[in-house]
Short mmCIF file of C-alpha atoms in Angstrom, two decimals:
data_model
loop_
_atom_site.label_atom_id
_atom_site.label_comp_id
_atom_site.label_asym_id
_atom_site.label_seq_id
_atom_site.Cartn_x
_atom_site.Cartn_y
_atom_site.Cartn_z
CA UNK F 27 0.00 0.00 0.00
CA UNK F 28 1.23 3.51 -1.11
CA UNK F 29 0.48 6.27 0.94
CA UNK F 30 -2.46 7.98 -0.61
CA UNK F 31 -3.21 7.19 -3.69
CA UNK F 32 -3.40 9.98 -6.63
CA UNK F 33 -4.72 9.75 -9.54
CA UNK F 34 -3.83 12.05 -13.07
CA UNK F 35 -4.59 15.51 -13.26
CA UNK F 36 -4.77 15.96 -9.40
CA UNK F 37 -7.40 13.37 -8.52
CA UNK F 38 -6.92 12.50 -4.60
CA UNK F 39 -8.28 9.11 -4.23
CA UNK F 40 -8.65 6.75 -1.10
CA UNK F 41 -7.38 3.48 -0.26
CA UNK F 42 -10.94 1.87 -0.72
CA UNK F 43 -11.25 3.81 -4.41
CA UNK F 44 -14.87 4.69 -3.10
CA UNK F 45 -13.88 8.52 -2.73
CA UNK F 46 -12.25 10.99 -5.08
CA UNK F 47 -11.43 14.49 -4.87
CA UNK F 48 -10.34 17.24 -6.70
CA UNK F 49 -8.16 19.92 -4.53
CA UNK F 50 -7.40 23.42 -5.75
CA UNK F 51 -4.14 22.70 -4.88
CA UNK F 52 -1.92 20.64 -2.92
CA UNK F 53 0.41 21.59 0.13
CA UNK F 54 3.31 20.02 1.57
CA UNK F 55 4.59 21.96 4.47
CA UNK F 56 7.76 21.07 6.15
CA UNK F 57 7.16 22.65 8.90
CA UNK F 58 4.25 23.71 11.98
CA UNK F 59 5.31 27.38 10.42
CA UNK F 60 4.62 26.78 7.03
CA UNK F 61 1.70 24.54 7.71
CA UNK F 62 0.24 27.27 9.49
CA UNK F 63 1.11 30.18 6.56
CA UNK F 64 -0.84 27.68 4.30
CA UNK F 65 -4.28 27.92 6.57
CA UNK F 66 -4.07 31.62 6.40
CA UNK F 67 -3.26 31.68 2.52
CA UNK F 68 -6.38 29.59 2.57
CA UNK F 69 -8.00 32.00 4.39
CA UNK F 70 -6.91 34.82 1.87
CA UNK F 71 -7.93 32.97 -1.03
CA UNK F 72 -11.51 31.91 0.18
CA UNK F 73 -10.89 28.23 0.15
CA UNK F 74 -10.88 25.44 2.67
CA UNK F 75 -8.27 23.25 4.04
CA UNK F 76 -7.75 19.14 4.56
CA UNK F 77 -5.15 17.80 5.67
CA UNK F 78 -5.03 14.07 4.38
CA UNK F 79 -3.17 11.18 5.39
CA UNK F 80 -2.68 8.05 3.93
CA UNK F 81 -6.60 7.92 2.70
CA UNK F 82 -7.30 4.91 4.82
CA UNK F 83 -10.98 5.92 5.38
CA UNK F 84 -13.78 5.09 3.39
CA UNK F 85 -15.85 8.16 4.15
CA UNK F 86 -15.45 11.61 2.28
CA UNK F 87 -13.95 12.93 5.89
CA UNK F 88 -10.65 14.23 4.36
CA UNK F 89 -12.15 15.03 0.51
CA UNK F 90 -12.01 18.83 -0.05
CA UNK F 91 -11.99 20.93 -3.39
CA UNK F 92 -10.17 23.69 -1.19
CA UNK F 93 -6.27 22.87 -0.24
CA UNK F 94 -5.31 19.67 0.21
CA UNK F 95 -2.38 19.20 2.92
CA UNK F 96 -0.16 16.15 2.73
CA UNK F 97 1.55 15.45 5.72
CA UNK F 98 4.37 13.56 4.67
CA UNK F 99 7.23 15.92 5.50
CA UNK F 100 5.87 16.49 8.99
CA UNK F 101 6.78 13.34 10.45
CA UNK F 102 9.38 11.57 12.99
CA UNK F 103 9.91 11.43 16.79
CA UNK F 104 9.94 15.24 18.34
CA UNK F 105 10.52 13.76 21.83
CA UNK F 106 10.72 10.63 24.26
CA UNK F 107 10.08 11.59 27.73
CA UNK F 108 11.29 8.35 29.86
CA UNK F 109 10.11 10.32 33.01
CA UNK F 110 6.95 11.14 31.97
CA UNK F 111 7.06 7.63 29.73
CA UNK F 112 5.81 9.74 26.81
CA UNK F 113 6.55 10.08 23.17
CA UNK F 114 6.14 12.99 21.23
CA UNK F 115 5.56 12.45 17.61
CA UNK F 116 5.17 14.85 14.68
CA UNK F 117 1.10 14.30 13.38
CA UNK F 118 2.46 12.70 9.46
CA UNK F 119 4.52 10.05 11.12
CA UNK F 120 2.94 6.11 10.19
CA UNK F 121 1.89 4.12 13.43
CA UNK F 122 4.15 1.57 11.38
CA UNK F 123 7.03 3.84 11.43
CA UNK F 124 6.21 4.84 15.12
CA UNK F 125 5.59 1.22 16.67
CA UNK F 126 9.31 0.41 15.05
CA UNK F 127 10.91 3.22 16.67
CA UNK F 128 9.06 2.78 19.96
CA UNK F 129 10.21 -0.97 20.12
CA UNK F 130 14.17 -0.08 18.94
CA UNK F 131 13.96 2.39 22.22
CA UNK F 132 12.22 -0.57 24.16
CA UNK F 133 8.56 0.96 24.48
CA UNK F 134 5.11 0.26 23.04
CA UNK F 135 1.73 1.70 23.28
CA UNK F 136 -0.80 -0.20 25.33
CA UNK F 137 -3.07 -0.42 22.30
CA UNK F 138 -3.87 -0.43 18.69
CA UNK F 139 -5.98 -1.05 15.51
CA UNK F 140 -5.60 -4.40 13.52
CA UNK F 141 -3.43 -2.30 10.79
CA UNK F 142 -0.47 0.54 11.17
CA UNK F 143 -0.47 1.94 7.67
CA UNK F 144 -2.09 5.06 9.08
CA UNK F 145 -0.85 8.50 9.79
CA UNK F 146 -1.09 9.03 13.65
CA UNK F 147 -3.20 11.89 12.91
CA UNK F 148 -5.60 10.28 10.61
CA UNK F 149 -6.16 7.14 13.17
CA UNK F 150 -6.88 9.26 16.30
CA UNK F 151 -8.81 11.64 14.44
CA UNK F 152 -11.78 9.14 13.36
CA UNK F 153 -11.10 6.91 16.69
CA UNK F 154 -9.00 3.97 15.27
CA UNK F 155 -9.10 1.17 17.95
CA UNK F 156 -8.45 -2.07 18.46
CA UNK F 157 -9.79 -4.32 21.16
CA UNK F 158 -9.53 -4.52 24.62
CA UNK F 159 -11.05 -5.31 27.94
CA UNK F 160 -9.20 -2.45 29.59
CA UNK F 161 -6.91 -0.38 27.07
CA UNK F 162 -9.02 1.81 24.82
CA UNK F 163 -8.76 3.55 21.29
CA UNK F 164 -5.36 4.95 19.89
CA UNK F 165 -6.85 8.33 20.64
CA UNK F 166 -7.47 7.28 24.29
CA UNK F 167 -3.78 7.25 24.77
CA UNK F 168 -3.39 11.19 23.95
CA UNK F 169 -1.66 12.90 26.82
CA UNK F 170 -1.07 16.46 24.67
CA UNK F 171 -2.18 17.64 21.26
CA UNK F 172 -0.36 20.81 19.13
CA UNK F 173 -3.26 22.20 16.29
CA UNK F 174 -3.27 24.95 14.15
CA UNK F 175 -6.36 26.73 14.32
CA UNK F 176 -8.71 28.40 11.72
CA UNK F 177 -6.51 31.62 12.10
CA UNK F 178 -3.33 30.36 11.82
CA UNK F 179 -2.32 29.98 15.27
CA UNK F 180 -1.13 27.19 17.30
CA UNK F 181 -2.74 25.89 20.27
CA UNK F 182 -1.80 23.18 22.56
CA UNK F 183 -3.60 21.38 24.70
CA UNK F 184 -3.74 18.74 27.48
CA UNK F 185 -5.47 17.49 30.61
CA UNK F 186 -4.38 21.08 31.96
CA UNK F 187 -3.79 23.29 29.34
CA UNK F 188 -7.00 24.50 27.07
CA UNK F 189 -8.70 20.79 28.77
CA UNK F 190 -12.18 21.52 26.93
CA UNK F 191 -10.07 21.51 23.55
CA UNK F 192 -8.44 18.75 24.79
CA UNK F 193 -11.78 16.70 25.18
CA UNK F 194 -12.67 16.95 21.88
CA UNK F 195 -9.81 17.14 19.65
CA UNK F 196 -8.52 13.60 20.62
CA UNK F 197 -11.11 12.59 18.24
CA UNK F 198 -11.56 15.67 16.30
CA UNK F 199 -12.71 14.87 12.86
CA UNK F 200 -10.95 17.49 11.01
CA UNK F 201 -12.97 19.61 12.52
CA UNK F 202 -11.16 21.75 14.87
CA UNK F 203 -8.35 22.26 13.08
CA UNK F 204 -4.94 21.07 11.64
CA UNK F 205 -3.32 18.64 14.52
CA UNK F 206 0.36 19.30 13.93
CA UNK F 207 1.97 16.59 16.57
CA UNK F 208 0.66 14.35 19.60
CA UNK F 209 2.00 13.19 22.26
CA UNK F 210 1.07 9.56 23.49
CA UNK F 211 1.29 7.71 26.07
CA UNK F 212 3.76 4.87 26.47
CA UNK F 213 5.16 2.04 28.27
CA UNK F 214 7.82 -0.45 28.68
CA UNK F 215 8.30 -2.93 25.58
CA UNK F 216 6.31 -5.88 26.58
CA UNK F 217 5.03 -9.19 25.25
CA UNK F 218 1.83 -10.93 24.03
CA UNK F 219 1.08 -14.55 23.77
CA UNK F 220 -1.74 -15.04 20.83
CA UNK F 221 -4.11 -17.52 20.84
CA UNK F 222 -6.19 -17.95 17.67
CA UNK F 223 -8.85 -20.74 17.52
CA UNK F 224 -12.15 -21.47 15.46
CA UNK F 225 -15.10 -21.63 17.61
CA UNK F 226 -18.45 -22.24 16.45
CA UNK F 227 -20.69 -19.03 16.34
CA UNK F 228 -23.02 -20.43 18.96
CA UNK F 229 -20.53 -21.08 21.39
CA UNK F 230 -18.95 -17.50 21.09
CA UNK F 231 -22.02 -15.64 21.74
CA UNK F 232 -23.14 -17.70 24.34
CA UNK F 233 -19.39 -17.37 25.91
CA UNK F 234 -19.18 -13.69 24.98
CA UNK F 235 -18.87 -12.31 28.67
CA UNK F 236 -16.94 -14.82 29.85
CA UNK F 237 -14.51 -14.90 26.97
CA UNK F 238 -14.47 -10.82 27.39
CA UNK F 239 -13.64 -10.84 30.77
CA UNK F 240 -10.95 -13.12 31.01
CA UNK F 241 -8.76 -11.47 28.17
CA UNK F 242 -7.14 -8.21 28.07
CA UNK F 243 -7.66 -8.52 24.40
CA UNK F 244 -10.47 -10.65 22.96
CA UNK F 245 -11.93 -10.59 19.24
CA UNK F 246 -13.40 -12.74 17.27
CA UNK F 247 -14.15 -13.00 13.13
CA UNK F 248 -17.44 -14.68 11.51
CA UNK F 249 -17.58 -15.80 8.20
CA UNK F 250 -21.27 -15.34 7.05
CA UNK F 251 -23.13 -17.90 5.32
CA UNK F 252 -21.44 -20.08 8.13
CA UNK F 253 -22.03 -21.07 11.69
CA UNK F 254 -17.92 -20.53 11.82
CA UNK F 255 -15.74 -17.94 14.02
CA UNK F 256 -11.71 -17.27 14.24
CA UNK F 257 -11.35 -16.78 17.42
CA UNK F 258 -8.37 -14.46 18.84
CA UNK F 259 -7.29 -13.53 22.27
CA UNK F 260 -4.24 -11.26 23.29
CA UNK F 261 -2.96 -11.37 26.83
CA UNK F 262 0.45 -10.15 28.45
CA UNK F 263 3.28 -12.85 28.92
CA UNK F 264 5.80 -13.13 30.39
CA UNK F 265 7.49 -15.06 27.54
CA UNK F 266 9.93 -15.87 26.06
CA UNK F 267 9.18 -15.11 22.71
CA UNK F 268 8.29 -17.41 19.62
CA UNK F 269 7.35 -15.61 16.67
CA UNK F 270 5.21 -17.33 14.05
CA UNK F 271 7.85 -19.21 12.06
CA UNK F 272 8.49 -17.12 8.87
CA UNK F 273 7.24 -19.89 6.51
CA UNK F 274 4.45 -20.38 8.43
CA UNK F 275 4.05 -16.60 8.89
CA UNK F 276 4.08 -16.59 5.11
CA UNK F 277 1.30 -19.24 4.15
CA UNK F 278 -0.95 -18.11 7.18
CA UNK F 279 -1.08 -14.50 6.98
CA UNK F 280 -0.05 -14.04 3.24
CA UNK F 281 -1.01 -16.59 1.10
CA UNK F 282 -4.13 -17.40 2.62
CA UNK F 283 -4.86 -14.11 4.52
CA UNK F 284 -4.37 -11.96 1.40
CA UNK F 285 -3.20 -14.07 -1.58
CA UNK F 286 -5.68 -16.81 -1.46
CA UNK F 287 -8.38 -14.38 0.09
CA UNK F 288 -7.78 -12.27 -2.71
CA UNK F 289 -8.34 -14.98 -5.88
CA UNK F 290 -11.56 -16.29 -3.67
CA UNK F 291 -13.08 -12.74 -4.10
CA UNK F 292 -12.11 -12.21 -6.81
CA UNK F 293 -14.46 -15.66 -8.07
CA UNK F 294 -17.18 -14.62 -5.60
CA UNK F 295 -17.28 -11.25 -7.25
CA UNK F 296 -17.47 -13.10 -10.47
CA UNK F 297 -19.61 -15.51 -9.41
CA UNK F 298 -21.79 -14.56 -6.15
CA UNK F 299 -23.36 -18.18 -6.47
CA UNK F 300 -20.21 -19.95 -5.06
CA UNK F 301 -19.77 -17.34 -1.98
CA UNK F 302 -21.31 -19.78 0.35
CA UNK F 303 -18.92 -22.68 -0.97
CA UNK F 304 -16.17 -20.26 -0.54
CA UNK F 305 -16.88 -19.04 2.99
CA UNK F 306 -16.77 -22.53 3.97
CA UNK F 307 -13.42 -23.42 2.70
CA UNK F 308 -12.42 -19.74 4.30
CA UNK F 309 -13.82 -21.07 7.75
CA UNK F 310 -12.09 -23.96 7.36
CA UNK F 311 -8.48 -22.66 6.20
CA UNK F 312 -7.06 -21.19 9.42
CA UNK F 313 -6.27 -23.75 11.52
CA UNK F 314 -5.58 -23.13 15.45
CA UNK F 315 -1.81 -21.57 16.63
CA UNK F 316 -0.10 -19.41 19.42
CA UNK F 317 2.49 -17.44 19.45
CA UNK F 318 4.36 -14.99 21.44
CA UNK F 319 6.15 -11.41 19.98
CA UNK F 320 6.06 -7.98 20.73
CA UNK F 321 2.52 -6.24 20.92
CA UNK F 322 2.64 -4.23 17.13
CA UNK F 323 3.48 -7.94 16.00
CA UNK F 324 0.72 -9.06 17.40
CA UNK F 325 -2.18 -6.65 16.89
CA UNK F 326 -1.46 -5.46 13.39
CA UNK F 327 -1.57 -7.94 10.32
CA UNK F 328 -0.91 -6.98 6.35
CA UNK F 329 -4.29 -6.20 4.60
CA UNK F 330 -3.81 -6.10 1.16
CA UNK F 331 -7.16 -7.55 0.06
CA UNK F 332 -8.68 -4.22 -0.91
CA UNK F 333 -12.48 -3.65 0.70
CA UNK F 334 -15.23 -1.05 1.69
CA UNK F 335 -16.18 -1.24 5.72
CA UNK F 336 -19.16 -0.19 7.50
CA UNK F 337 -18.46 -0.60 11.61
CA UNK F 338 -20.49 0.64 14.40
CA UNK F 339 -20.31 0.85 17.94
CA UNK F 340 -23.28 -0.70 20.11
CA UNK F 341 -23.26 -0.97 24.04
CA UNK F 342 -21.53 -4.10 25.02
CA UNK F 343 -24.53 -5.71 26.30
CA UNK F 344 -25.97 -5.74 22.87
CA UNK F 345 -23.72 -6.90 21.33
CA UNK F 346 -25.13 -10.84 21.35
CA UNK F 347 -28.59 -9.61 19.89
CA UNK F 348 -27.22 -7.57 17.39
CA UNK F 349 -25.30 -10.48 16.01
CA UNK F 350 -28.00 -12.54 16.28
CA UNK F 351 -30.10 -10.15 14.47
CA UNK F 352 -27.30 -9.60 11.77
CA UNK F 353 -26.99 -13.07 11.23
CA UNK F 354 -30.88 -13.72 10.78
CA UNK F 355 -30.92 -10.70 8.35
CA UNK F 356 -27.62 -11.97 5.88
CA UNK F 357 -29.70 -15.96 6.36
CA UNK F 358 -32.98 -14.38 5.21
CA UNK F 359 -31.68 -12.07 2.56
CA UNK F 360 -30.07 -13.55 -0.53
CA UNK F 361 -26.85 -11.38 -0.10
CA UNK F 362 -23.97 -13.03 -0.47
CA UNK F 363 -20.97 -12.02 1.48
CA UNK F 364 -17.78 -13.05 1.14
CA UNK F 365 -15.62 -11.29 3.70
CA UNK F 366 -16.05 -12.01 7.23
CA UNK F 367 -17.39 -9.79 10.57
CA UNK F 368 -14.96 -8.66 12.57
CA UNK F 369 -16.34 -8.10 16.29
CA UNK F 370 -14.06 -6.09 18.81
CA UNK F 371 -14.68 -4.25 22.14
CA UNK F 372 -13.69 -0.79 24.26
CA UNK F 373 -14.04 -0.07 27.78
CA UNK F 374 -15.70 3.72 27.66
CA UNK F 375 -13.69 6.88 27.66
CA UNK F 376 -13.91 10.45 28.22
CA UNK F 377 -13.52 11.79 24.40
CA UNK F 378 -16.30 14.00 23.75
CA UNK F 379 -16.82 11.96 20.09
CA UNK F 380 -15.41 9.04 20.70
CA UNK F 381 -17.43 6.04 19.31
CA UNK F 382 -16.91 4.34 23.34
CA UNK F 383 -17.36 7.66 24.79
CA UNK F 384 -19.22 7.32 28.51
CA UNK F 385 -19.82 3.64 27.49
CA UNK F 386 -18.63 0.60 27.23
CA UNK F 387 -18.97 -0.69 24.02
CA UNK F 388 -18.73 -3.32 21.33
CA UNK F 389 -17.92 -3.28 17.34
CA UNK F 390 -19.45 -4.77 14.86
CA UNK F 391 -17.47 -4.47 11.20
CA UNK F 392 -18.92 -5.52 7.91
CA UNK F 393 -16.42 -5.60 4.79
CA UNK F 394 -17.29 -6.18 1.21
CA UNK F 395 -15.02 -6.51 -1.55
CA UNK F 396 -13.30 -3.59 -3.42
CA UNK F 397 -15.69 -3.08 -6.45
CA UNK F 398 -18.76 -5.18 -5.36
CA UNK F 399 -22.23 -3.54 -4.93
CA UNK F 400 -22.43 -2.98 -0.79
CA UNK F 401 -25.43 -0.80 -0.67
CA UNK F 402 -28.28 -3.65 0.08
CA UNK F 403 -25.21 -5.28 2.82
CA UNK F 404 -24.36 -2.34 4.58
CA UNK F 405 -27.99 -0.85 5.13
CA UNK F 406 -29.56 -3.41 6.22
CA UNK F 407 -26.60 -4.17 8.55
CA UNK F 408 -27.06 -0.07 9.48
CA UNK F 409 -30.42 -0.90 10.08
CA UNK F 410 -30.00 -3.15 12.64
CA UNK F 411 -27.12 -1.34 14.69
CA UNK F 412 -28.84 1.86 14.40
CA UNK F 413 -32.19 0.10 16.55
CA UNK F 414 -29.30 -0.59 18.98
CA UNK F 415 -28.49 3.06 19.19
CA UNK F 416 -24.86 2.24 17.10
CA UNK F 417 -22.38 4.98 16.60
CA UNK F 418 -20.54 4.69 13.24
CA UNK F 419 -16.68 4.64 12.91
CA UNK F 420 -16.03 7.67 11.91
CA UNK F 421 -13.98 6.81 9.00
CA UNK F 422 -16.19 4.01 7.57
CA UNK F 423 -19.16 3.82 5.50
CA UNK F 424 -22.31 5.13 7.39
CA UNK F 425 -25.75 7.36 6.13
CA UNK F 426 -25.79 8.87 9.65
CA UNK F 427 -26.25 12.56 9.98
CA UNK F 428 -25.89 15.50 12.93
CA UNK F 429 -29.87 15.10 13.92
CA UNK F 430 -29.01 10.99 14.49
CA UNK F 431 -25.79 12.30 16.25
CA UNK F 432 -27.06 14.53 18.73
CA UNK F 433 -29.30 11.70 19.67
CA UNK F 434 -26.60 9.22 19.89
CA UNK F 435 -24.10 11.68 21.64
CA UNK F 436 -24.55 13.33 25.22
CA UNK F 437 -21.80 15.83 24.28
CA UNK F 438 -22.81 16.00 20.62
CA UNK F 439 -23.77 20.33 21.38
CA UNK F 440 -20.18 20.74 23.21
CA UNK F 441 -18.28 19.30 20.35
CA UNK F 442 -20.29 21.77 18.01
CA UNK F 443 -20.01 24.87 20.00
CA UNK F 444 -15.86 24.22 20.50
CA UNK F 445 -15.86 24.21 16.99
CA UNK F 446 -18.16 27.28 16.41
CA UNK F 447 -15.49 29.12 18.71
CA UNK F 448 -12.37 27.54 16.58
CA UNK F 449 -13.50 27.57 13.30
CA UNK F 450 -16.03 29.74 13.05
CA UNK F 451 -15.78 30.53 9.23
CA UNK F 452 -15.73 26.46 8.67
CA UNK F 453 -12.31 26.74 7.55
CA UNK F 454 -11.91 22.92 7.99
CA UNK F 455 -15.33 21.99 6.77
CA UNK F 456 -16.54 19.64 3.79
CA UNK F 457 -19.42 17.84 2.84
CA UNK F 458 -19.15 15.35 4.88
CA UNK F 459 -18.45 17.47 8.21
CA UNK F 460 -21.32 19.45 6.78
CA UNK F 461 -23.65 15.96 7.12
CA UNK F 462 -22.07 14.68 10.36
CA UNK F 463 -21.83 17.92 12.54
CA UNK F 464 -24.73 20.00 10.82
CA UNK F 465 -24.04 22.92 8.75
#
């Protein structure tokens, strides 16, 4: 995967090719000072500002026909703060580049998202998580932020310093402004012991609580079509280490993850009839294995199959009815799906827009494949989390709007008035801010 992708004659377009843009122009500051010279040039010229990272979300949220910022230049370790076990990192840099570095000086975050191709702006600012009992989103691990503002200025904030702008711009959208570095959280390198395992759909749901409870990190995958789950639980040990063998490694998480994966969609697409057939064989193909490795090893795999996702947030304790209900729905429907649901959980946080925020939730993902139709999939699967009062991902595929929000969202009408107060000309705005915060 290439950072974002661009098409000729200036097209921006986004790792899921569902979203394309046209920018005025194109800015690549090397600097917080020049970043900030190229909001008020925006300013000056009438048009809006985006900054973009590596176009890993399948919603419109970083499209603009204003300037388009690439953050590329504005990237590396500012600071590591052993004291304060903190690292300060400029907002461009790739978790993949970041987890690296963190693990050469002998750290690690607590937490993160199944993937690390993401700019660490772009994942905290649409509330990229991963799953966990106790350790929440990415985003959750902000101890400071640094943002230009609509005016040009820069503004930092914390717990104590400007803590209302703190709240929000964790998990800012965009919206607030142009986050130029973040400083997270960190702790001594430790290690995971991974235990995957299929488990048959019945027997996950009706084990959901316990199986919850007794990991720090417990998801699980299920293939539709199938009464079939992949299984996967993270927990701290104290090793030693044994990495996945690299052959192994190979067949397991590239040839059938992504090579294999890839060819079966790739029929199913051409053939929906045979999706069923396939999703068995898929079921079937990862056999049980544990291994131990550092925790980026271990939470992030390669996802090269290309795909559109829809994922919302329900409480926790709906989780079992919702994928009940799903399940009934995809039995009863005639779709045919051939990539599986991923199902992950959060312990609630304090971000004002947070998709966990004041509660502990669950997530529900559904996937299609790059280039097949996912309308009739995805809402009727919206549908169904939406009676369960779901929050959307921010950075996936969703028809929500600001009304739904506000219902959705206790602090919906603080998020909107911080960002009356720092943007109060919409510098940052688009179409689909326009939809999701009201105009």
């Amino acid at each position: 995967m290439s950072s974002t992708a661009s098409g000729k004659n200036g097209t921006w377009r986004n790792w899921g090719g569902n979203v394309s843009a046209r920018p005025a122009r194109e800015v690549t500051p090397a600097s917080v000072d020049e970043l900030a010279a190229a909001v008020r040039q925006a300013a000056e010229d009438g048009l809006r500002v985006k900054p973009v990272g590596t176009g890993h979300s399948f919603t419109s949220i970083a499209a603009t026909d204003g300037v388009l910022i690439r953050p590329q230049l504005l990237t590396g370790i500012r600071k590591i703060d052993r004291d304060a076990m903190t690292v300060t990192v400029e907002a461009g840099t790739p978790l993949k580049r970041l987890n690296v570095a963190l693990a050469r000086e002998g750290l690690s975050l607590t937490n993160m998202g199944d993937i690390m191709e993401q700019t660490v702006s772009g994942a905290t600012s649409t509330g990229t998580h991963g799953t966990g009992r106790d350790s929440a989103s990415i985003a959750a691990q902000i101890r400071a932020l640094e943002l230009v503002t609509a005016d040009g200025s820069v503004l930092t904030c914390s717990e104590k310093e400007n803590p209302d702008v703190f709240a929000a711009a964790r998990i800012g959208l965009g919206a607030l402004g142009v986050v130029t570095a973040i400083t997270f959280a960190v702790e001594p390198l430790f290690l995971l012991t991974a235990r995957e395992e299929p488990m048959p759909f019945e027997q996950v749901l009706a084990d959901f609580d316990e199986l919850w409870a007794e990991n720090e990190h417990f998801e699980f995958y299920w293939f539709p079509h199938t009464g079939s789950t992949n299984t996967k639980r993270n927990n701290r040990s104290a090793g030693p280490a044994q990495p996945v063998g690299q052959l192994k490694g190979w067949f397991e998480d590239e040839f059938l993850s992504n090579g294999v994966f890839q060819v079966a969609n790739w029929v199913g697409r051409a053939a929906p009839a045979t999706i069923p057939s396939i999703a068995r064989i898929s079921s079937r193909a990862l056999s049980a294995r544990t291994y131990t490795d550092i925790p980026y090893k271990v939470f992030t795999s390669p996802r090269r199959v290309r795909f559109v996702e829809m994922e919302f947030a329900v409480p926790r304790e709906a989780v079992v009815e919702t994928l009940r209900e799903l399940k009934t729905m995809v039995d009863r429907s005639g779709l045919r799906v051939s990539f599986p649901v991923e199902v992950r959980t959060a312990p609630a946080d304090d971000i004002t827009l947070s998709t966990a925020s004041g509660r502990d939730s669950a997530y529900i993902a559904v996937h299609m494949f790059r280039g097949t139709p996912y309308q009739r999939y995805f809402t009727a699967a919206e549908r169904i989390f939406t009676a369960h009062e779901g929050r959307p991902h921010w950075g996936k595929v969703h028809t929500r709007d600001a009304e739904y929000f506000s219902q959705v969202y206790p602090r919906f009408g603080e998020f909107t008035a911080l960002r009356d107060r720092l943007d109060p000309e919409r510098r940052f705005q688009n179409d689909y801010l326009r939809r999701v915060l009201g105009a």
